[in-house]
CSV table of N, CA and C in Angstrom, one decimal:
chain,number,residue,atom,x,y,z
A,209,ALA,N,37.6,-2.8,-14.1
A,209,ALA,CA,38.5,-2.2,-15.0
A,209,ALA,C,38.7,-0.7,-14.5
A,210,HIS,N,37.8,-0.1,-13.9
A,210,HIS,CA,37.9,1.3,-13.5
A,210,HIS,C,39.0,1.5,-12.5
A,211,ARG,N,39.3,0.6,-11.6
A,211,ARG,CA,40.3,0.8,-10.6
A,211,ARG,C,41.7,0.4,-11.1
A,212,ARG,N,41.8,-0.3,-12.2
A,212,ARG,CA,43.1,-0.8,-12.7
A,212,ARG,C,43.7,0.2,-13.7
A,213,THR,N,45.0,0.2,-13.8
A,213,THR,CA,45.6,1.2,-14.7
A,213,THR,C,46.4,0.6,-15.8
A,214,ASP,N,46.3,-0.8,-16.0
A,214,ASP,CA,47.0,-1.4,-17.0
A,214,ASP,C,46.4,-1.0,-18.4
A,215,ARG,N,47.1,-1.3,-19.4
A,215,ARG,CA,46.7,-0.9,-20.8
A,215,ARG,C,45.4,-1.4,-21.2
A,216,LEU,N,45.1,-2.7,-21.0
A,216,LEU,CA,43.9,-3.3,-21.3
A,216,LEU,C,42.7,-2.7,-20.6
A,217,SER,N,42.9,-2.5,-19.3
A,217,SER,CA,41.8,-1.9,-18.5
A,217,SER,C,41.4,-0.5,-19.0
A,218,ARG,N,42.5,0.3,-19.3
A,218,ARG,CA,42.2,1.7,-19.8
A,218,ARG,C,41.4,1.6,-21.1
A,219,TRP,N,41.8,0.6,-22.0
A,219,TRP,CA,41.1,0.5,-23.3
A,219,TRP,C,39.7,0.1,-23.1
A,220,ILE,N,39.4,-0.8,-22.1
A,220,ILE,CA,38.0,-1.2,-21.8
A,220,ILE,C,37.2,-0.1,-21.3
A,221,VAL,N,37.7,0.7,-20.4
A,221,VAL,CA,37.0,1.9,-19.9
A,221,VAL,C,36.7,2.9,-21.0
A,222,GLN,N,37.6,3.2,-21.8
A,222,GLN,CA,37.4,4.1,-22.9
A,222,GLN,C,36.4,3.6,-23.9
A,223,LEU,N,36.5,2.3,-24.2
A,223,LEU,CA,35.6,1.7,-25.2
A,223,LEU,C,34.1,1.7,-24.6
A,224,GLN,N,34.0,1.4,-23.4
A,224,GLN,CA,32.7,1.4,-22.7
A,224,GLN,C,32.0,2.7,-22.8
A,225,ALA,N,32.8,3.8,-22.6
A,225,ALA,CA,32.3,5.1,-22.7
A,225,ALA,C,31.8,5.5,-24.1
A,226,ARG,N,32.4,4.9,-25.1
A,226,ARG,CA,32.1,5.2,-26.5
A,226,ARG,C,30.9,4.3,-27.0
A,227,VAL,N,30.9,3.0,-26.7
A,227,VAL,CA,30.0,2.1,-27.4
A,227,VAL,C,29.0,1.4,-26.4
A,228,GLY,N,29.2,1.6,-25.1
A,228,GLY,CA,28.2,0.9,-24.2
A,228,GLY,C,28.7,-0.4,-23.7
A,229,TRP,N,28.0,-0.9,-22.7
A,229,TRP,CA,28.4,-2.1,-22.0
A,229,TRP,C,28.4,-3.4,-22.8
A,230,TYR,N,27.3,-3.6,-23.6
A,230,TYR,CA,27.2,-4.9,-24.3
A,230,TYR,C,28.2,-5.0,-25.5
A,231,ARG,N,28.4,-3.9,-26.2
A,231,ARG,CA,29.4,-4.0,-27.3
A,231,ARG,C,30.8,-4.1,-26.7
A,232,THR,N,31.0,-3.5,-25.6
A,232,THR,CA,32.3,-3.6,-24.9
A,232,THR,C,32.5,-5.1,-24.5
A,233,LEU,N,31.5,-5.7,-24.0
A,233,LEU,CA,31.6,-7.1,-23.6
A,233,LEU,C,32.0,-8.0,-24.8
A,234,VAL,N,31.4,-7.8,-25.9
A,234,VAL,CA,31.7,-8.5,-27.2
A,234,VAL,C,33.1,-8.2,-27.6
A,235,ALA,N,33.5,-7.0,-27.6
A,235,ALA,CA,34.8,-6.6,-28.0
A,235,ALA,C,35.9,-7.2,-27.1
A,236,VAL,N,35.7,-7.3,-25.8
A,236,VAL,CA,36.7,-7.9,-24.9
A,236,VAL,C,36.7,-9.4,-25.2
A,237,ALA,N,35.6,-10.0,-25.4
A,237,ALA,CA,35.6,-11.4,-25.7
A,237,ALA,C,36.4,-11.7,-27.0
A,238,ASN,N,36.2,-10.9,-28.0
A,238,ASN,CA,36.9,-11.0,-29.2
A,238,ASN,C,38.4,-10.8,-29.0
A,239,LYS,N,38.8,-9.8,-28.3
A,239,LYS,CA,40.2,-9.5,-28.0
A,239,LYS,C,40.8,-10.7,-27.3
A,240,HIS,N,40.1,-11.2,-26.3
A,240,HIS,CA,40.7,-12.4,-25.5
A,240,HIS,C,40.8,-13.6,-26.4
A,241,ALA,N,39.8,-13.8,-27.3
A,241,ALA,CA,39.9,-15.0,-28.2
A,241,ALA,C,41.1,-14.9,-29.1
A,242,ARG,N,41.3,-13.7,-29.7
A,242,ARG,CA,42.5,-13.4,-30.5
A,242,ARG,C,43.8,-13.6,-29.8
A,243,ILE,N,43.9,-13.2,-28.6
A,243,ILE,CA,45.1,-13.3,-27.8
A,243,ILE,C,45.3,-14.8,-27.5
A,244,LEU,N,44.3,-15.5,-27.1
A,244,LEU,CA,44.4,-16.9,-26.8
A,244,LEU,C,44.8,-17.7,-28.1
A,245,TRP,N,44.2,-17.4,-29.2
A,245,TRP,CA,44.6,-18.1,-30.5
A,245,TRP,C,46.0,-17.8,-30.8
A,246,ALA,N,46.5,-16.6,-30.7
A,246,ALA,CA,47.9,-16.3,-31.0
A,246,ALA,C,48.9,-17.1,-30.1
A,247,ILE,N,48.5,-17.2,-28.8
A,247,ILE,CA,49.3,-17.9,-27.8
A,247,ILE,C,49.4,-19.4,-28.2
A,248,LEU,N,48.3,-20.0,-28.5
A,248,LEU,CA,48.2,-21.4,-28.8
A,248,LEU,C,48.9,-21.7,-30.2
A,249,ALA,N,48.6,-20.8,-31.2
A,249,ALA,CA,49.2,-21.0,-32.5
A,249,ALA,C,50.7,-20.9,-32.5
A,250,ARG,N,51.2,-19.9,-31.8
A,250,ARG,CA,52.7,-19.7,-31.8
A,250,ARG,C,53.4,-20.4,-30.7
A,251,GLY,N,52.7,-20.9,-29.7
A,251,GLY,CA,53.4,-21.6,-28.6
A,251,GLY,C,54.2,-20.6,-27.7
A,252,GLU,N,53.7,-19.4,-27.7
A,252,GLU,CA,54.4,-18.3,-26.9
A,252,GLU,C,53.7,-18.1,-25.6
A,253,ARG,N,54.4,-17.4,-24.7
A,253,ARG,CA,53.8,-17.0,-23.4
A,253,ARG,C,53.2,-15.7,-23.6
A,254,PHE,N,52.1,-15.4,-22.8
A,254,PHE,CA,51.4,-14.1,-22.9
A,254,PHE,C,52.3,-13.0,-22.2
A,255,ASP,N,52.5,-11.9,-22.9
A,255,ASP,CA,53.2,-10.8,-22.3
A,255,ASP,C,52.2,-9.6,-22.4
A,256,PRO,N,51.7,-9.2,-21.2
A,256,PRO,CA,50.7,-8.1,-21.3
A,256,PRO,C,51.3,-6.7,-21.6
A,257,SER,N,52.6,-6.6,-21.6
A,257,SER,CA,53.2,-5.3,-21.9
A,257,SER,C,53.6,-5.3,-23.4
A,258,HIS,N,53.4,-6.4,-24.1
A,258,HIS,CA,53.8,-6.4,-25.5
A,258,HIS,C,52.9,-5.5,-26.4
A,259,VAL,N,53.5,-4.7,-27.3
A,259,VAL,CA,52.8,-3.9,-28.2
A,259,VAL,C,53.2,-4.4,-29.6
A,260,SER,N,52.2,-4.8,-30.3
A,260,SER,CA,52.5,-5.3,-31.7
A,260,SER,C,52.8,-4.2,-32.6
A,261,THR,N,53.7,-4.4,-33.6
A,261,THR,CA,54.0,-3.4,-34.5
A,261,THR,C,53.1,-3.6,-35.8
A,262,PRO,N,52.6,-2.5,-36.3
A,262,PRO,CA,51.7,-2.7,-37.5
A,262,PRO,C,52.5,-3.2,-38.6
A,263,SER,N,51.9,-4.1,-39.4
A,263,SER,CA,52.5,-4.6,-40.6
A,263,SER,C,52.5,-3.5,-41.7
A,264,THR,N,53.5,-3.6,-42.5
A,264,THR,CA,53.6,-2.6,-43.6
A,264,THR,C,52.8,-3.1,-44.8
A,265,PRO,N,52.1,-2.3,-45.4
A,265,PRO,CA,51.3,-2.7,-46.5
A,265,PRO,C,52.2,-3.1,-47.7
A,266,SER,N,51.7,-4.1,-48.4
A,266,SER,CA,52.6,-4.6,-49.5
A,266,SER,C,52.5,-3.6,-50.7
A,267,GLN,N,53.6,-3.5,-51.4
A,267,GLN,CA,53.7,-2.6,-52.5
A,267,GLN,C,52.9,-3.1,-53.7
A,268,PRO,N,52.1,-2.3,-54.4
A,268,PRO,CA,51.4,-2.7,-55.6
A,268,PRO,C,52.4,-3.0,-56.7
A,269,ARG,N,52.1,-4.0,-57.5
A,269,ARG,CA,53.0,-4.4,-58.6
A,269,ARG,C,52.6,-3.8,-59.9
């Protein structure tokens, strides 16, 4: 990840500096599992340049 400049690789390098190797490994596995689940559940293709928009919180009643 150190040699690559894509968004995911930069995130991995920054995370590893903050939390260490083992926690980064778990976080990357979690991120990949979520990406895979979203692809399978929605039947979409993976787009590495996609940036999700944060959902707006629901208004209290």
